[in-house]
Short mmCIF file of C-alpha atoms in Angstrom, two decimals:
data_model
loop_
_atom_site.label_atom_id
_atom_site.label_comp_id
_atom_site.label_asym_id
_atom_site.label_seq_id
_atom_site.Cartn_x
_atom_site.Cartn_y
_atom_site.Cartn_z
CA MET A 12 126.07 121.48 126.20
CA LEU A 13 123.43 121.42 123.47
CA PRO A 14 124.54 121.47 119.82
CA ALA A 15 123.97 124.55 117.69
CA PRO A 16 120.40 124.80 116.33
CA PRO A 17 119.77 124.26 112.59
CA ARG A 18 119.83 127.26 110.27
CA LEU A 19 116.18 128.22 109.93
CA ASP A 20 116.92 130.37 106.86
CA ASP A 21 117.86 127.17 104.99
CA PRO A 22 114.96 126.19 102.63
CA GLU A 23 115.26 122.61 103.86
CA TYR A 24 113.87 123.74 107.22
CA GLY A 25 110.87 125.62 105.82
CA LEU A 26 108.45 123.04 107.24
CA PRO A 27 107.91 122.59 110.98
CA LEU A 28 108.44 118.86 110.52
CA HIS A 29 111.90 119.51 109.11
CA VAL A 30 112.78 121.71 112.09
CA HIS A 31 111.71 118.99 114.52
CA LEU A 32 113.67 116.33 112.63
CA ALA A 33 116.76 118.54 112.48
CA ALA A 34 116.61 119.13 116.22
CA LEU A 35 116.17 115.41 116.87
CA ILE A 36 119.14 114.52 114.66
CA ARG A 37 121.34 117.15 116.35
CA LEU A 38 120.40 115.85 119.79
CA ARG A 39 121.40 112.38 118.58
CA ASP A 40 124.87 113.76 117.76
CA GLU A 41 124.44 113.58 113.99
CA GLY A 42 125.79 116.78 112.46
CA GLU A 43 125.88 118.30 109.00
CA HIS A 44 128.54 115.79 107.93
CA ALA A 45 125.92 113.03 107.67
CA ARG A 46 125.21 112.03 104.06
CA GLY A 47 121.91 112.80 102.31
CA GLY A 48 119.16 115.31 102.91
CA LEU A 49 117.42 115.79 106.20
CA LEU A 50 114.59 113.33 105.59
CA GLU A 51 116.91 110.70 104.15
CA ARG A 52 119.22 110.99 107.16
CA PHE A 53 116.22 110.50 109.44
CA VAL A 54 114.96 107.46 107.49
CA VAL A 55 118.43 105.86 107.47
CA ARG A 56 118.78 106.50 111.19
CA GLU A 57 115.42 104.86 111.91
CA LEU A 58 116.27 101.84 109.76
CA ASP A 59 119.58 101.52 111.61
CA GLN A 60 117.75 101.65 114.93
CA TRP A 61 115.29 99.01 113.78
CA ALA A 62 118.13 96.78 112.57
CA ARG A 63 119.32 96.53 116.17
CA ALA A 64 116.09 94.71 116.97
CA TRP A 65 117.08 91.84 114.68
CA PRO A 66 117.27 88.51 116.57
CA ALA A 67 120.88 88.05 117.62
CA GLU A 68 120.96 84.36 116.74
CA HIS A 69 119.82 84.93 113.12
CA GLU A 70 121.65 86.36 110.12
CA ARG A 71 120.51 89.83 109.10
CA VAL A 72 119.41 90.76 105.61
CA ASP A 73 121.34 93.53 103.89
CA ALA A 74 120.22 97.15 104.28
CA ALA A 75 118.67 97.36 100.77
CA THR A 76 116.52 94.27 101.35
CA ALA A 77 115.44 95.50 104.78
CA ARG A 78 114.36 98.79 103.23
CA GLN A 79 112.45 96.94 100.51
CA ALA A 80 110.63 94.90 103.15
CA VAL A 81 109.63 98.03 105.07
CA ALA A 82 108.51 99.63 101.79
CA ALA A 83 106.31 96.61 101.03
CA VAL A 84 104.62 97.07 104.39
CA ALA A 85 104.18 100.80 103.77
CA LEU A 86 102.52 100.08 100.42
CA THR A 87 100.12 97.36 101.56
CA ALA A 88 99.55 97.64 105.35
CA PRO A 89 99.38 93.81 105.61
CA THR A 90 98.16 91.76 108.51
CA PRO A 91 100.90 89.86 110.37
CA ALA A 92 99.59 86.64 108.86
CA GLU A 93 100.00 88.04 105.33
CA LEU A 94 103.69 88.85 105.71
CA PRO A 95 105.14 85.38 104.90
CA GLY A 96 103.26 85.34 101.58
CA LEU A 97 103.94 88.99 100.74
CA LEU A 98 107.67 89.18 101.39
CA PRO A 99 109.15 86.48 99.09
CA ALA A 100 106.83 87.42 96.22
CA ALA A 101 107.16 91.21 96.42
CA VAL A 102 110.59 92.00 97.86
CA PRO A 103 113.30 91.66 95.17
CA GLY A 104 115.94 90.82 97.77
CA LEU A 105 113.86 87.90 99.04
CA ARG A 106 112.59 86.70 95.67
CA ASP A 107 114.67 83.47 95.73
CA ALA A 108 112.96 82.43 98.94
CA ALA A 109 109.72 81.89 97.02
CA THR A 110 111.17 78.71 95.49
CA GLY A 111 113.91 78.00 98.01
CA GLY A 112 114.25 75.37 100.68
CA PRO A 113 113.66 75.45 104.42
CA ALA A 114 116.68 77.69 105.06
CA LEU A 115 115.42 80.45 102.76
CA ASP A 116 111.89 80.04 104.09
CA GLY A 117 113.27 80.46 107.58
CA HIS A 118 114.97 83.66 106.42
CA VAL A 119 111.59 85.03 105.32
CA GLN A 120 110.10 84.08 108.67
CA ASP A 121 112.94 85.99 110.36
CA VAL A 122 112.19 89.12 108.31
CA ALA A 123 108.48 88.81 109.07
CA ALA A 124 109.18 88.45 112.80
CA TRP A 125 111.50 91.48 112.67
CA LEU A 126 108.86 93.63 110.95
CA ARG A 127 106.23 92.61 113.50
CA ARG A 128 108.63 93.65 116.23
CA VAL A 129 109.67 97.08 114.92
CA LEU A 130 106.50 98.32 113.20
CA PRO A 131 103.43 99.38 115.15
CA GLY A 132 99.98 98.14 114.38
CA GLY A 133 97.26 95.94 115.70
CA GLU A 134 95.29 94.15 113.04
CA ARG A 135 97.51 95.61 110.29
CA LEU A 136 101.13 96.74 110.27
CA ALA A 137 101.81 100.33 109.29
CA LEU A 138 104.77 102.63 108.83
CA PRO A 139 104.83 105.33 111.52
CA GLY A 140 105.24 108.99 110.66
CA PRO A 141 103.80 111.46 108.16
CA ASP A 142 103.55 111.08 104.38
CA LEU A 143 106.82 112.96 103.82
CA VAL A 144 108.71 110.25 105.68
CA THR A 145 106.98 107.52 103.67
CA GLU A 146 107.81 109.36 100.45
CA GLN A 147 111.47 109.52 101.44
CA LEU A 148 111.52 105.84 102.39
CA LEU A 149 110.11 104.87 99.00
CA SER A 150 112.30 107.35 97.11
CA GLY A 151 115.40 105.69 98.50
CA THR A 152 114.22 102.10 97.95
CA GLU A 153 116.15 100.21 95.28
CA GLY A 154 114.02 98.19 92.87
CA LEU A 155 110.83 100.06 93.76
CA GLU A 156 109.34 99.57 90.27
CA LEU A 157 109.78 95.79 90.50
CA LEU A 158 108.35 95.80 94.01
CA VAL A 159 105.24 97.73 92.94
CA LEU A 160 104.59 95.44 89.97
CA ALA A 161 105.13 92.38 92.16
CA VAL A 162 102.59 93.61 94.72
CA HIS A 163 100.05 94.18 91.94
CA ASP A 164 100.64 90.69 90.52
CA LEU A 165 100.78 88.96 93.90
CA GLU A 166 98.57 85.89 94.12
CA GLY A 167 96.08 86.49 96.88
CA ARG A 168 96.51 90.26 96.73
CA THR A 169 93.24 91.93 97.72
CA VAL A 170 91.48 95.01 96.39
CA GLY A 171 92.27 96.61 99.73
CA HIS A 172 96.00 96.08 99.15
CA LEU A 173 95.75 97.68 95.71
CA VAL A 174 93.73 100.62 97.04
CA ARG A 175 96.34 101.17 99.74
CA MET A 176 99.26 100.97 97.30
CA LEU A 177 97.73 103.37 94.78
CA ASP A 178 96.85 105.81 97.54
CA VAL A 179 100.38 105.77 98.98
CA LEU A 180 102.04 106.07 95.57
CA ARG A 181 99.71 108.92 94.59
CA VAL A 182 100.41 110.88 97.76
CA CYS A 183 104.16 110.26 97.49
CA ALA A 184 104.44 110.88 93.73
CA GLY A 185 106.43 114.06 94.31
CA GLY A 186 109.53 111.88 94.53
CA ALA A 187 111.02 111.04 91.13
CA ARG A 188 111.51 107.34 91.89
CA VAL A 189 107.98 106.97 93.28
CA ARG A 190 106.48 108.76 90.28
CA SER A 191 108.48 106.54 87.93
CA ALA A 192 107.25 103.41 89.72
CA LEU A 193 103.66 104.64 89.52
CA ARG A 194 104.03 105.43 85.83
CA THR A 195 105.45 101.93 85.20
CA LEU A 196 102.49 100.39 87.02
CA VAL A 197 99.99 102.40 84.95
CA THR A 198 101.61 101.63 81.60
CA ALA A 199 102.27 97.96 82.33
CA ARG A 200 99.01 97.09 84.09
CA ALA A 201 96.51 99.66 82.76
CA GLY A 202 94.02 97.09 81.52
CA SER A 203 93.91 95.10 84.74
CA LEU A 204 93.69 98.26 86.88
CA VAL A 205 90.64 99.46 84.97
CA GLU A 206 89.07 96.00 84.88
CA GLU A 207 89.49 95.56 88.63
CA ALA A 208 87.97 98.99 89.22
CA VAL A 209 85.00 98.01 87.03
CA THR A 210 84.41 94.77 88.93
CA HIS A 211 84.64 96.52 92.34
CA PRO A 212 82.59 99.71 91.89
CA GLY A 213 81.75 99.96 95.59
CA THR A 214 85.39 100.57 96.59
CA ARG A 215 87.68 103.59 96.26
CA LEU A 216 89.58 101.86 93.48
CA GLY A 217 87.82 103.63 90.60
CA ASP A 218 88.46 107.08 92.06
CA LEU A 219 92.09 106.23 92.83
CA VAL A 220 92.77 104.91 89.32
CA ASP A 221 91.18 108.10 88.01
CA SER A 222 93.42 110.26 90.24
CA VAL A 223 96.54 108.34 89.26
CA LEU A 224 95.76 108.69 85.55
CA GLY A 225 95.38 112.42 86.11
CA LEU A 226 99.08 112.56 87.03
CA PHE A 227 100.04 111.48 83.49
CA PRO A 228 97.56 113.29 81.20
CA ALA A 229 99.80 113.80 78.19
CA GLU A 230 102.26 110.89 78.25
CA PRO A 231 101.92 108.82 75.04
CA GLU A 232 102.81 105.49 76.62
CA VAL A 233 100.07 105.91 79.22
CA MET A 234 97.45 106.95 76.65
CA VAL A 235 98.27 104.00 74.39
CA ALA A 236 98.09 101.50 77.26
CA LEU A 237 94.64 102.53 78.47
CA PRO A 238 91.49 100.68 77.39
CA VAL A 239 88.25 102.47 76.53
CA ARG A 240 85.14 101.20 78.31
CA THR A 241 82.09 101.03 76.10
CA GLY A 242 79.57 99.70 78.60
CA PRO A 243 76.94 101.74 80.40
CA ALA A 244 78.00 104.23 83.03
CA ARG A 245 77.90 102.86 86.57
CA PRO A 246 77.93 104.62 89.96
CA GLY A 247 81.42 104.77 91.38
CA LEU A 248 83.06 104.70 87.95
CA ARG A 249 81.76 107.86 86.30
CA ALA A 250 84.85 109.97 87.00
CA LEU A 251 87.12 107.17 85.76
CA ASP A 252 85.02 106.72 82.61
CA VAL A 253 85.30 110.45 81.87
CA THR A 254 89.07 110.36 82.31
CA LEU A 255 89.47 107.31 80.06
CA SER A 256 87.33 108.96 77.38
CA GLU A 257 89.23 112.25 77.66
CA LEU A 258 92.53 110.44 77.21
CA ALA A 259 91.12 108.58 74.18
CA VAL A 260 90.06 111.91 72.66
CA ARG A 261 93.53 113.32 73.26
CA ARG A 262 95.15 110.25 71.71
CA HIS A 263 93.07 110.38 68.52
CA ARG A 264 93.45 114.15 68.27
CA THR A 265 97.23 113.78 68.45
CA ARG A 266 97.19 111.08 65.77
CA GLY A 267 94.93 113.13 63.50
CA ASP A 268 92.44 110.28 63.08
CA ARG A 269 89.25 112.29 62.49
CA GLY A 270 86.83 109.36 62.36
CA ALA A 271 88.14 107.81 65.57
CA LEU A 272 88.19 111.27 67.18
CA ALA A 273 84.50 111.79 66.38
CA ASP A 274 83.62 108.39 67.88
CA ALA A 275 85.67 109.17 71.00
CA LEU A 276 83.97 112.56 71.36
CA SER A 277 80.55 110.90 71.13
CA MET A 278 81.56 108.47 73.86
CA LEU A 279 82.95 111.34 75.95
CA SER A 280 79.72 113.32 75.65
CA GLY A 281 77.75 110.44 77.13
CA ARG A 282 80.26 109.98 79.96
CA LEU A 283 80.23 113.70 80.77
CA ALA A 284 76.44 113.79 80.77
CA ALA A 285 76.32 110.80 83.15
CA ALA A 286 78.70 112.67 85.46
CA GLY A 287 76.45 115.75 85.45
CA ARG A 288 78.82 117.86 83.32
CA VAL A 289 76.15 118.69 80.76
CA GLY A 290 77.73 121.84 79.31
CA GLU A 291 80.95 119.98 78.50
CA ALA A 292 78.90 117.08 77.13
CA VAL A 293 77.14 119.41 74.68
CA ALA A 294 80.50 120.81 73.52
CA ALA A 295 81.94 117.32 72.92
CA ALA A 296 78.84 116.15 71.04
CA ALA A 297 78.78 119.32 68.92
CA GLU A 298 82.42 118.80 67.91
CA ALA A 299 81.65 115.21 66.90
CA VAL A 300 78.77 116.46 64.72
CA GLU A 301 81.06 119.06 63.11
CA ILE A 302 83.66 116.42 62.26
CA HIS A 303 81.04 114.19 60.63
CA ALA A 304 79.56 117.16 58.76
CA ALA A 305 82.94 117.81 57.11
CA ALA A 306 83.21 114.18 55.92
CA PRO A 307 81.69 112.77 52.69
CA PRO A 308 77.87 112.46 53.01
CA TYR A 309 77.63 108.66 53.20
CA GLU A 310 80.80 107.99 55.17
CA GLU A 311 80.36 106.65 58.72
CA ALA A 312 76.56 106.89 58.52
CA ALA A 313 76.05 105.19 61.88
CA GLY A 314 78.64 107.37 63.58
CA ARG A 315 77.01 110.49 62.16
CA ALA A 316 73.58 109.40 63.43
CA GLU A 317 75.03 108.63 66.87
CA ALA A 318 76.73 112.03 67.09
CA LEU A 319 73.47 113.79 66.23
CA PHE A 320 71.58 111.64 68.74
CA ASP A 321 74.11 112.49 71.47
CA LEU A 322 73.93 116.21 70.72
CA GLY A 323 70.13 116.19 70.89
CA ALA A 324 70.13 114.18 74.11
CA CYS A 325 72.70 116.44 75.79
CA LEU A 326 70.79 119.58 74.79
CA LEU A 327 67.62 118.06 76.23
CA LEU A 328 69.44 117.33 79.48
CA GLY A 329 70.55 120.96 79.52
CA GLY A 330 66.96 122.15 79.18
CA GLU A 331 67.39 123.36 75.59
CA ALA A 332 64.47 121.63 73.89
CA GLY A 333 64.41 124.11 71.01
CA GLY A 334 68.07 123.55 70.18
CA ALA A 335 67.70 119.79 70.59
CA LEU A 336 64.87 119.42 68.06
CA LYS A 337 66.85 119.68 64.82
CA PRO A 338 69.68 117.23 65.70
CA ALA A 339 67.14 114.86 67.26
CA GLN A 340 65.01 114.86 64.09
CA GLU A 341 68.04 114.34 61.86
CA ALA A 342 69.28 111.49 64.05
CA ALA A 343 65.86 109.82 63.90
CA ALA A 344 65.71 110.14 60.11
CA ARG A 345 69.21 108.70 59.68
CA TYR A 346 68.57 105.80 62.03
CA ARG A 347 65.28 105.03 60.24
CA ILE A 348 67.16 104.77 56.93
CA LEU A 349 69.82 102.56 58.52
CA ALA A 350 67.12 100.33 60.05
CA GLU A 351 65.60 99.71 56.62
CA ASP A 352 68.80 97.90 55.58
CA ASP A 353 69.81 96.56 58.98
CA PRO A 354 67.16 95.71 61.61
CA ARG A 355 69.77 96.08 64.33
CA TYR A 356 69.32 99.85 64.09
CA ALA A 357 65.58 99.68 64.86
CA GLU A 358 66.16 100.16 68.58
CA GLU A 359 68.38 103.20 67.96
CA ALA A 360 65.69 104.64 65.69
CA ALA A 361 63.09 104.22 68.43
CA ARG A 362 65.35 105.93 70.97
CA ALA A 363 65.94 108.78 68.52
CA TYR A 364 62.20 109.29 68.01
CA HIS A 365 61.78 109.36 71.77
CA ASN A 366 64.20 112.31 71.86
CA VAL A 367 62.19 113.97 69.09
CA ALA A 368 59.02 113.53 71.14
CA CYS A 369 60.68 115.08 74.19
CA ALA A 370 61.97 118.04 72.17
CA LEU A 371 58.56 118.64 70.57
CA LEU A 372 56.89 118.40 73.95
CA GLY A 373 59.36 120.91 75.36
CA THR A 374 58.56 123.39 72.60
CA GLY A 375 54.79 123.07 73.02
CA ARG A 376 54.12 121.11 69.81
CA LEU A 377 51.97 118.52 71.55
CA SER A 378 50.25 116.85 68.58
CA GLU A 379 53.58 116.30 66.81
CA ALA A 380 55.04 114.99 70.06
CA VAL A 381 52.31 112.33 70.22
CA ARG A 382 53.11 111.18 66.66
CA ALA A 383 56.81 111.02 67.48
CA PHE A 384 55.95 109.01 70.59
CA GLN A 385 54.09 106.52 68.41
CA ALA A 386 57.06 106.34 66.01
CA ALA A 387 59.26 105.55 69.01
CA GLY A 388 57.18 102.44 69.64
CA GLY A 389 55.11 103.92 72.44
CA ASP A 390 51.86 102.35 73.56
CA GLY A 391 49.33 102.82 70.75
CA ASP A 392 46.26 103.04 73.00
CA PHE A 393 47.95 105.61 75.20
CA ALA A 394 48.98 107.65 72.15
CA ALA A 395 45.43 107.50 70.76
CA HIS A 396 44.06 108.65 74.11
CA LEU A 397 46.46 111.60 74.15
CA ALA A 398 45.55 112.50 70.58
CA ALA A 399 41.85 112.45 71.50
CA LEU A 400 42.47 114.71 74.46
CA LEU A 401 44.43 117.16 72.33
CA SER A 402 41.65 117.25 69.73
CA VAL A 403 39.15 118.61 72.26
CA PRO A 404 39.11 122.40 72.05
CA ALA A 405 39.88 124.22 75.23
CA ALA A 406 36.87 125.61 77.07
CA PRO A 407 36.58 129.41 76.74
CA HIS A 408 37.35 131.40 79.84
CA PRO A 409 34.31 133.12 81.37
#
């Protein structure tokens, strides 16, 4: 006689997967008296089934360590050959085996052999089942934070392992323990995560770090831990650069540091423009200009010139040559004054005059655009040729 079906009006069975799992558990003679929620009961049952595949002549590890080992596989999808190096370094319950003798090393080999036996996979081992099952496995894993940090710090850990771990943690972050482990990873290893993303722009790592940071947009510890990249924008990192700059703006706004906020807004405007978000870039640059305008006239002269330059450049990108002209001219004038005292600003002055030339050209003031082009360090012969062409009156129409 079949057992009674699960109550479908129970919210726990609102997903088809839950209904299937409930039916499976009932058919396996596990009733409502079993401890834990539906998914946890299923995970525990599977782990118990897998434990029966342990070699009879070898001592088993405890249930917590076995679950940690399965979690390490779920986070990294290692090759069978990678297991002996992964397990003692990442699994808290096997940590002593990293420096132990032959007996402990043999214990690690037993765990590796057991995982190869119970988990499917060809080139790489993987945890079977949907993301909800993986989330439940991780949510019930003791020492998950230590395990995640250990995987990140593992000698020989590849970018692929890190991409896999971040992806799994991101998808499973609905569980409190998983989210806490992910938050710990971000706050404790923020600098290395960003640096590794920068050095591997052709991977998914930059986008994943960006997505993970988006889960903690207003947490002070996360904002403080994050570095700010000041280098040029690079393909594959533009979204991450925008997120880092946005978090820096939020941090300085919270602290009330107006000068640092203006600098962060200028950086953000450039990142947004590189990502194609020109309207937002104009807004960020305009706010930076407003902050500098409210400061004493000679305070942060270079920052004020940069903010004006950014505003002019963003307006030009948005096709607003008329609006770009005034900030571009003011930026050029300020950089020229700075360059008189410090030659290092000569290049910025030239770039600013180039913006002026573009704005004048866009508004039809061609002769002035040629002079600005010359001031930007443009080719003198070419500028003279343009000036000569512009001096020739247009032929009258017949």
